[in-house]
Short mmCIF file of C-alpha atoms and ligand atoms in Angstrom, two decimals:
data_model
loop_
_atom_site.label_atom_id
_atom_site.label_comp_id
_atom_site.label_asym_id
_atom_site.label_seq_id
_atom_site.Cartn_x
_atom_site.Cartn_y
_atom_site.Cartn_z
CA MET V 1 69.24 57.58 101.47
CA LYS V 2 72.86 58.62 101.19
CA PHE V 3 74.17 62.01 102.34
CA SER V 4 73.58 64.21 99.26
CA SER V 5 70.06 62.82 98.74
CA LYS V 6 69.21 63.46 102.40
CA ALA V 7 70.60 67.00 102.10
CA ILE V 8 68.17 67.72 99.28
CA HIS V 9 65.12 65.74 100.40
CA ALA V 10 65.04 65.19 104.19
CA GLY V 11 62.34 67.41 105.70
CA GLN V 12 61.69 69.00 102.32
CA GLU V 13 58.66 67.34 100.84
CA PRO V 14 56.81 69.54 98.30
CA ASP V 15 54.37 71.91 100.02
CA PRO V 16 51.05 70.09 100.56
CA THR V 17 48.85 73.05 99.50
CA THR V 18 50.61 74.18 96.31
CA GLY V 19 53.24 71.58 95.47
CA ALA V 20 55.98 74.24 95.80
CA VAL V 21 59.28 72.36 95.59
CA SER V 22 61.04 74.82 97.88
CA VAL V 23 59.60 74.78 101.42
CA PRO V 24 57.71 78.10 101.81
CA ILE V 25 58.89 80.74 104.27
CA TYR V 26 55.99 80.68 106.72
CA GLN V 27 56.37 84.29 107.79
CA THR V 28 53.67 84.29 110.43
CA SER V 29 53.56 84.87 114.17
CA THR V 30 50.41 82.85 114.82
CA TYR V 31 47.94 80.38 113.27
CA ALA V 32 44.13 80.44 112.97
CA GLN V 33 42.49 77.91 115.29
CA GLU V 34 39.14 76.30 114.48
CA GLY V 35 38.00 76.35 118.10
CA ILE V 36 39.33 75.94 121.61
CA GLY V 37 42.13 73.39 121.43
CA LYS V 38 41.36 72.72 117.74
CA HIS V 39 44.37 73.50 115.53
CA LYS V 40 46.65 71.92 112.94
CA GLY V 41 49.58 71.38 115.34
CA PHE V 42 50.69 75.01 115.12
CA GLU V 43 49.63 77.48 117.81
CA TYR V 44 52.27 80.21 118.09
CA ALA V 45 55.41 80.73 115.99
CA ARG V 46 57.94 80.75 118.86
CA THR V 47 56.76 77.22 119.66
CA GLN V 48 56.30 75.82 116.12
CA ASN V 49 56.99 77.04 112.61
CA PRO V 50 56.80 74.79 109.52
CA THR V 51 59.88 76.30 107.83
CA ARG V 52 61.94 75.85 111.00
CA SER V 53 60.60 72.29 111.45
CA ALA V 54 61.64 71.43 107.89
CA LEU V 55 65.18 72.65 108.56
CA GLU V 56 65.29 70.81 111.89
CA LYS V 57 64.29 67.53 110.20
CA ASN V 58 66.91 68.14 107.52
CA LEU V 59 69.76 68.77 110.00
CA ALA V 60 68.74 65.84 112.23
CA ALA V 61 68.95 63.56 109.16
CA LEU V 62 72.36 64.93 108.12
CA GLU V 63 73.92 64.48 111.57
CA GLY V 64 72.18 61.12 112.09
CA GLY V 65 70.30 62.34 115.19
CA LYS V 66 66.74 61.76 116.41
CA ALA V 67 65.93 65.47 116.73
CA CYS V 68 67.25 68.93 115.97
CA PHE V 69 66.35 72.35 117.32
CA ALA V 70 67.29 75.53 115.46
CA PHE V 71 68.37 78.67 117.33
CA ALA V 72 68.97 82.33 116.54
CA SER V 73 72.77 81.88 116.54
CA GLY V 74 75.43 79.32 117.30
CA MET V 75 75.91 80.97 120.69
CA ALA V 76 72.17 80.70 121.45
CA ALA V 77 72.38 76.98 120.62
CA ILE V 78 75.39 76.48 122.92
CA ASN V 79 73.70 78.49 125.66
CA ALA V 80 70.56 76.32 125.37
CA VAL V 81 72.64 73.16 125.75
CA THR V 82 74.33 74.43 128.89
CA THR V 83 70.93 75.18 130.44
CA LEU V 84 70.38 71.40 130.52
CA LEU V 85 72.64 71.72 133.59
CA SER V 86 71.92 73.22 136.97
CA ALA V 87 73.96 75.28 139.43
CA GLY V 88 76.83 73.28 140.92
CA SER V 89 77.46 71.28 137.75
CA HIS V 90 80.97 71.08 136.37
CA VAL V 91 81.88 71.11 132.67
CA VAL V 92 85.19 70.09 131.06
CA VAL V 93 85.92 72.18 127.97
CA SER V 94 88.52 72.10 125.16
CA ASP V 95 91.03 74.79 126.14
CA ASN V 96 91.20 76.02 122.56
CA THR V 97 87.47 76.55 122.10
CA TYR V 98 85.95 79.41 120.07
CA GLY V 99 86.45 82.73 121.90
CA GLY V 100 82.70 83.42 122.08
CA THR V 101 82.07 80.07 123.75
CA PHE V 102 84.76 80.82 126.33
CA ARG V 103 83.20 84.28 126.90
CA LEU V 104 79.73 82.78 127.47
CA PHE V 105 81.06 80.19 129.91
CA ASP V 106 83.51 82.46 131.74
CA LYS V 107 81.70 85.79 131.84
CA ILE V 108 78.05 84.72 132.12
CA LEU V 109 77.40 81.10 133.09
CA ARG V 110 80.00 81.05 135.87
CA ASN V 111 77.84 83.67 137.62
CA PHE V 112 75.01 81.14 137.71
CA GLY V 113 77.01 78.49 139.56
CA LEU V 114 78.32 76.42 136.66
CA GLU V 115 82.00 75.51 136.89
CA PHE V 116 84.30 75.08 133.91
CA SER V 117 87.73 73.45 133.56
CA TYR V 118 89.68 74.09 130.36
CA VAL V 119 91.97 71.27 129.34
CA ASP V 120 93.98 70.19 126.34
CA THR V 121 91.53 67.61 124.97
CA ARG V 122 94.04 66.43 122.35
CA GLU V 123 95.02 64.04 125.11
CA PRO V 124 91.84 62.18 126.24
CA THR V 125 93.31 61.29 129.64
CA ASN V 126 93.35 65.04 130.44
CA VAL V 127 89.55 64.95 130.14
CA GLU V 128 89.22 62.05 132.55
CA ASP V 129 91.69 63.62 135.00
CA ALA V 130 89.67 66.85 135.05
CA MET V 131 86.35 65.11 135.73
CA GLY V 132 84.97 64.98 139.24
CA ALA V 133 81.84 63.98 141.11
CA THR V 134 79.89 66.97 139.77
CA THR V 135 81.02 66.77 136.12
CA ARG V 136 77.90 66.56 133.98
CA MET V 137 79.20 67.64 130.58
CA VAL V 138 82.29 67.60 128.38
CA PHE V 139 82.28 70.24 125.65
CA ILE V 140 84.73 69.86 122.78
CA GLU V 141 85.39 71.49 119.47
CA THR V 142 87.28 69.48 116.87
CA PRO V 143 89.14 70.69 114.91
CA THR V 144 89.65 73.77 117.06
CA ASN V 145 89.51 77.33 115.91
CA PRO V 146 92.01 78.54 114.72
CA VAL V 147 94.97 76.19 115.35
CA MET V 148 93.17 73.11 114.05
CA SER V 149 93.92 70.70 116.90
CA LEU V 150 91.84 67.55 117.06
CA THR V 151 90.19 65.57 119.83
CA ASP V 152 89.48 61.87 119.49
CA ILE V 153 85.68 61.89 119.71
CA ARG V 154 85.34 58.11 120.10
CA GLU V 155 87.78 57.95 123.00
CA VAL V 156 86.36 60.97 124.83
CA ALA V 157 82.81 59.62 124.29
CA GLU V 158 83.83 56.38 125.92
CA ILE V 159 85.19 58.27 128.95
CA THR V 160 82.14 60.53 129.33
CA ARG V 161 79.71 57.61 129.03
CA ARG V 162 81.61 55.63 131.65
CA ARG V 163 81.55 58.66 133.98
CA GLY V 164 77.85 59.42 133.42
CA ALA V 165 78.34 62.79 131.69
CA ARG V 166 77.21 64.08 128.29
CA LEU V 167 79.65 64.71 125.44
CA VAL V 168 78.81 67.82 123.39
CA VAL V 169 80.72 68.38 120.13
CA ASP V 170 80.78 71.67 118.25
CA ASN V 171 80.87 70.35 114.67
CA THR V 172 80.85 73.76 112.96
CA PHE V 173 84.24 73.42 111.25
CA MET V 174 83.72 70.04 109.58
CA SER V 175 79.94 69.98 109.03
CA PRO V 176 78.20 66.59 108.99
CA TYR V 177 79.53 65.99 105.49
CA PHE V 178 83.03 65.30 106.85
CA GLN V 179 82.39 64.38 110.50
CA ARG V 180 79.40 62.93 112.35
CA PRO V 181 80.09 62.98 116.09
CA LEU V 182 76.86 61.18 117.11
CA GLU V 183 78.01 58.15 115.10
CA LEU V 184 81.28 58.25 117.04
CA GLY V 185 79.46 58.18 120.40
CA ALA V 186 78.85 61.86 121.22
CA ASP V 187 75.53 62.75 122.86
CA ILE V 188 74.89 66.22 121.46
CA VAL V 189 76.13 68.10 118.39
CA VAL V 190 75.99 71.89 118.15
CA HIS V 191 76.50 74.06 115.10
CA SER V 192 76.87 77.64 114.17
CA THR V 193 74.71 77.26 111.03
CA THR V 194 76.09 80.70 110.13
CA LYS V 195 79.09 78.85 108.68
CA TYR V 196 79.19 75.85 106.31
CA LEU V 197 75.55 74.76 106.73
CA ASN V 198 74.28 78.09 105.43
CA GLY V 199 77.40 78.48 103.33
CA HIS V 200 76.56 81.81 101.69
CA SER V 201 77.36 84.30 104.47
CA ASP V 202 73.81 85.59 104.54
CA SER V 203 72.32 84.24 107.78
CA VAL V 204 73.21 83.87 111.47
CA GLY V 205 71.90 80.75 113.21
CA GLY V 206 72.60 77.73 115.36
CA ALA V 207 71.44 74.15 115.85
CA VAL V 208 71.42 71.41 118.47
CA ILE V 209 71.14 67.79 117.32
CA LEU V 210 70.74 64.92 119.79
CA ASN V 211 69.38 61.42 120.47
CA ASP V 212 68.46 61.08 124.15
CA GLN V 213 64.70 61.44 124.58
CA GLU V 214 64.86 63.17 127.97
CA ASP V 215 67.34 65.75 126.63
CA ILE V 216 65.27 66.17 123.44
CA ASP V 217 62.18 66.98 125.52
CA ARG V 218 64.17 69.40 127.67
CA ILE V 219 65.80 71.23 124.72
CA ARG V 220 62.38 71.54 123.04
CA PHE V 221 61.10 73.08 126.27
CA ILE V 222 64.13 75.41 126.55
CA GLN V 223 63.83 76.50 122.89
CA ASN V 224 60.25 77.58 123.50
CA ALA V 225 60.66 78.87 127.05
CA ALA V 226 63.83 80.92 126.49
CA GLY V 227 62.73 81.73 122.95
CA ALA V 228 66.01 82.17 121.03
CA ILE V 229 64.49 80.60 117.90
CA LEU V 230 65.71 80.75 114.31
CA SER V 231 63.46 82.93 112.13
CA PRO V 232 61.52 81.45 109.18
CA MET V 233 63.63 83.40 106.67
CA ASP V 234 66.91 82.24 108.23
CA SER V 235 65.60 78.67 108.45
CA TRP V 236 64.90 78.81 104.73
CA LEU V 237 68.34 80.27 103.97
CA VAL V 238 70.09 77.49 105.89
CA MET V 239 67.96 74.88 104.11
CA ARG V 240 68.84 76.44 100.78
CA GLY V 241 72.47 76.06 101.92
CA THR V 242 72.33 72.43 103.02
CA LYS V 243 71.03 71.34 99.60
CA THR V 244 74.51 72.02 98.19
CA LEU V 245 76.49 71.13 101.33
CA ALA V 246 78.07 68.02 99.80
CA VAL V 247 79.31 69.70 96.61
CA ARG V 248 80.47 72.80 98.47
CA MET V 249 82.36 70.79 101.10
CA ARG V 250 84.09 68.71 98.43
CA GLN V 251 85.31 71.92 96.78
CA HIS V 252 86.31 73.57 100.10
CA ASP V 253 88.33 70.44 100.83
CA GLU V 254 89.96 70.31 97.40
CA ASN V 255 90.91 74.00 97.54
CA GLY V 256 91.94 73.74 101.21
CA ARG V 257 94.48 71.00 100.44
CA VAL V 258 95.97 73.03 97.57
CA ILE V 259 96.25 76.25 99.62
CA ALA V 260 97.73 74.40 102.62
CA GLN V 261 100.41 72.87 100.40
CA PHE V 262 101.08 76.21 98.69
CA LEU V 263 101.55 77.97 102.05
CA THR V 264 103.77 75.17 103.36
CA GLU V 265 106.10 75.72 100.41
CA HIS V 266 105.99 79.54 100.61
CA PRO V 267 109.37 80.94 101.77
CA LYS V 268 107.72 83.67 103.87
CA VAL V 269 105.36 81.37 105.78
CA LYS V 270 106.67 79.79 108.95
CA LYS V 271 104.08 77.21 109.96
CA VAL V 272 100.77 75.97 108.54
CA HIS V 273 98.02 74.39 110.65
CA TYR V 274 95.87 72.10 108.49
CA PRO V 275 94.80 68.56 109.45
CA GLY V 276 95.28 67.35 105.88
CA LEU V 277 99.03 67.94 105.95
CA LYS V 278 101.16 64.92 106.82
CA SER V 279 103.13 67.28 109.09
CA HIS V 280 100.01 67.88 111.26
CA PRO V 281 100.69 66.07 114.55
CA GLN V 282 97.23 64.45 114.45
CA TYR V 283 97.09 63.61 110.75
CA ASP V 284 96.27 59.93 111.48
CA LEU V 285 93.39 60.85 113.77
CA ALA V 286 92.10 63.31 111.14
CA ARG V 287 92.03 60.51 108.57
CA ARG V 288 90.30 58.18 111.03
CA GLN V 289 87.49 60.39 112.30
CA MET V 290 86.89 62.76 109.37
CA SER V 291 86.18 61.84 105.76
CA GLY V 292 87.85 65.04 104.47
CA PHE V 293 89.95 67.87 105.84
CA GLY V 294 87.79 70.86 104.90
CA GLY V 295 88.70 74.42 104.06
CA MET V 296 89.88 75.88 107.38
CA LEU V 297 93.54 76.53 107.99
CA SER V 298 95.83 79.01 109.70
CA PHE V 299 99.43 80.02 109.25
CA GLU V 300 102.16 81.93 111.05
CA SER V 301 103.15 85.17 109.33
CA GLY V 302 105.72 86.11 112.00
CA SER V 303 104.30 89.31 113.50
CA LEU V 304 101.27 91.53 113.96
CA LYS V 305 102.75 93.86 111.33
CA ASN V 306 103.00 91.03 108.80
CA ALA V 307 99.49 89.78 109.54
CA ALA V 308 98.13 93.33 109.12
CA CYS V 309 100.07 93.70 105.85
CA ILE V 310 98.52 90.51 104.44
CA LEU V 311 94.97 91.48 105.47
CA GLU V 312 95.41 94.96 103.99
CA ASN V 313 96.80 93.73 100.68
CA VAL V 314 94.52 90.85 99.71
CA ARG V 315 92.15 91.70 96.85
CA LEU V 316 90.11 88.55 96.15
CA CYS V 317 90.16 87.17 99.69
CA THR V 318 87.86 89.13 102.00
CA PRO V 319 89.28 90.26 105.36
CA GLY V 320 86.66 89.63 108.00
CA GLU V 321 85.35 87.41 110.77
CA SER V 322 83.27 84.28 110.17
CA LEU V 323 83.99 81.29 107.94
CA GLY V 324 82.38 78.60 105.86
CA GLY V 325 80.99 80.80 103.08
CA VAL V 326 81.59 80.28 99.37
CA GLU V 327 84.00 83.23 99.38
CA THR V 328 87.50 83.04 100.85
CA LEU V 329 87.62 84.90 104.16
CA ILE V 330 90.83 85.86 105.88
CA SER V 331 91.03 86.88 109.53
CA HIS V 332 93.35 87.72 112.39
CA PRO V 333 92.21 85.57 115.37
CA ALA V 334 94.18 87.48 118.06
CA THR V 335 92.27 90.72 117.42
CA MET V 336 89.04 89.32 115.96
CA THR V 337 87.52 85.94 116.97
CA HIS V 338 89.77 85.40 120.00
CA ALA V 339 90.09 88.97 121.29
CA SER V 340 88.14 87.92 124.42
CA VAL V 341 90.77 85.28 125.32
CA PRO V 342 93.48 86.72 127.64
CA GLU V 343 96.82 87.33 125.86
CA VAL V 344 98.81 84.88 128.01
CA GLU V 345 96.29 82.17 127.26
CA ARG V 346 96.27 83.03 123.54
CA ASN V 347 100.04 82.70 123.35
CA ARG V 348 99.94 79.38 125.20
CA LEU V 349 97.42 78.08 122.64
CA GLY V 350 99.51 79.23 119.68
CA ILE V 351 97.14 82.08 118.78
CA THR V 352 100.06 84.42 118.25
CA ASP V 353 99.93 87.99 116.96
CA GLY V 354 101.24 86.73 113.63
CA LEU V 355 98.65 83.98 113.15
CA VAL V 356 96.39 84.43 110.12
CA ARG V 357 93.32 82.25 109.57
CA ILE V 358 91.84 81.43 106.19
CA SER V 359 88.43 80.02 105.42
CA VAL V 360 89.25 78.77 101.93
CA GLY V 361 86.30 79.40 99.64
CA ILE V 362 85.23 77.69 96.45
CA GLU V 363 86.56 80.21 93.95
CA ASP V 364 89.06 78.94 91.35
CA VAL V 365 91.97 77.90 93.52
CA GLU V 366 94.55 79.48 91.18
CA ASP V 367 92.97 82.88 91.87
CA ILE V 368 93.04 82.37 95.65
CA MET V 369 96.66 81.29 95.46
CA ALA V 370 97.73 84.22 93.28
CA ASP V 371 96.01 86.68 95.63
CA LEU V 372 97.65 85.21 98.75
CA ASP V 373 101.01 85.12 96.99
CA GLN V 374 100.96 88.81 96.05
CA ALA V 375 99.87 89.79 99.60
CA ILE V 376 102.36 87.52 101.40
CA SER V 377 105.22 88.63 99.13
CA LYS V 378 104.84 92.13 100.64
CA ILE V 379 105.62 91.07 104.22
CA ASP V 380 109.03 91.18 105.86
CA ALA V 381 110.87 87.87 105.67
CA ILE V 382 110.55 85.94 108.94
C1 LIG N 1 83.29 76.90 116.15
C2 LIG N 1 82.26 77.94 116.42
N1 LIG N 1 81.24 77.67 117.26
C3 LIG N 1 80.30 78.59 117.55
C4 LIG N 1 80.33 79.84 116.98
C5 LIG N 1 79.26 80.86 117.32
O1 LIG N 1 78.32 80.92 116.31
P1 LIG N 1 77.45 82.23 115.98
O2 LIG N 1 78.39 83.28 115.51
O3 LIG N 1 76.50 81.74 114.92
O4 LIG N 1 76.74 82.61 117.23
C6 LIG N 1 81.34 80.17 116.09
C7 LIG N 1 81.40 81.51 115.48
O5 LIG N 1 82.36 81.90 114.86
C8 LIG N 1 82.35 79.19 115.81
O6 LIG N 1 83.36 79.46 114.98
#
C-alpha cells in the first residue's frame, strides 16, 4: 500500500464484533478473563488497549518501522527512549533541540548519571568528534525548532552505526509524510503526536517507532512498567488525524511555501527561516531528505517590541504555543517554547527576542497572508 492508503487502513480493520468502520474507543481499565490465565490477549489497560494498539500499528506502518509505542506526550516518549540507557552513558544531542527536550535532559536525566553533549549537528563531523567510548545515543531533531536547521540523517546514521550507538530522530516537524528517518538509517523515531499526526489541536501524545527487536522488547517493557501510556480517547483522536495526514501535509506545504515567499518579500521582515527557500543554507539537503518542506517557518521581526506587536495584532492567526494543527498558530520562541534555554545560548542559536515562529495552517492562504500583512505593517521598520 502507498502512504495515503496506509494512513487510512493500517491497523484500522473494521471492528470484529460490530463492523464499525472507525476503531472503537475501548474506554476500559480491565478485561473479563474466562479463568486463570485464560483471556483474549488483554489483561489490564496500562499493558494493552485495542484502540492504542490500532494507533500503534498505524504509526509503525507510516514510519516504516516494525513496532510503535504510544505515550501520554511527546516528552513521555522521549523520556522512555532515554531510559533504554543506563547511568554513565553519554548522548550527543542537536544543540538547537526543542526546549522541553533540553530541560528533560539537563534538569532531570543528568541527575541520574546520563551525560549530554550539545553540538551543531548541521555538520556531521561535529557528531563524530563529540562521541566517546561511552556514547550510546545520538539524538537529533531535523528540521530544528524554531530556526529550521537540518541534519543529514543518512550521514549521521552512518557515523552512529559505525560507532555502535543508536540514532534517534525527532520527526515531529516533518511527519512521516515528508520524511522517514528509519528509511534513511535511523534506529528510532520519536514524535509529539500532539502536532501534525493529530493535526487538530485536540490531543497531547507521543510515539516511539523502531526496528531493533531488543529495543522493541525493552520499550514495550518500559511503556508498561513506567506507565506513561496514551489514553484510548487520545489514541482515537490521533488515528482520526492520521487518516487525513497526507492531504493536510500537502496543504501545509503549499501554504508554507506561499507564506515564506510573502515574508521574504515583505519590507519589514529581516530574515525568513524556511527550508523550502533557495536562500536556506541547506536547501539542497532539504530537497534530498524530505519530500516537501512543510508548514513551519520563523522570521526576524527585529525586536521583542515588534514581535509582541505582531502577536497582539493578528486576528486570524492564533497566538499560542504548539504547532501542526489545521489553524495557523503564531508564537514567540524566546518567551514560550524556548524560555527554558539560557539567554546566551538562545542568542547563539539565533532564537533572538525578535524571532517569530509560524505554524502555517490550512486556511485559505490569502487570508493568512492578509492577516500577517496587517499585523506586520504595524511594527517599527527594522
Ligand atoms: C519537536 C518537538 N518534540 C517534542 C515535543 C514535546 O511534545 P509534547 O508537547 O507532546 O510533550 C515538542 C513540543 O512542542 C516539539 O515541538
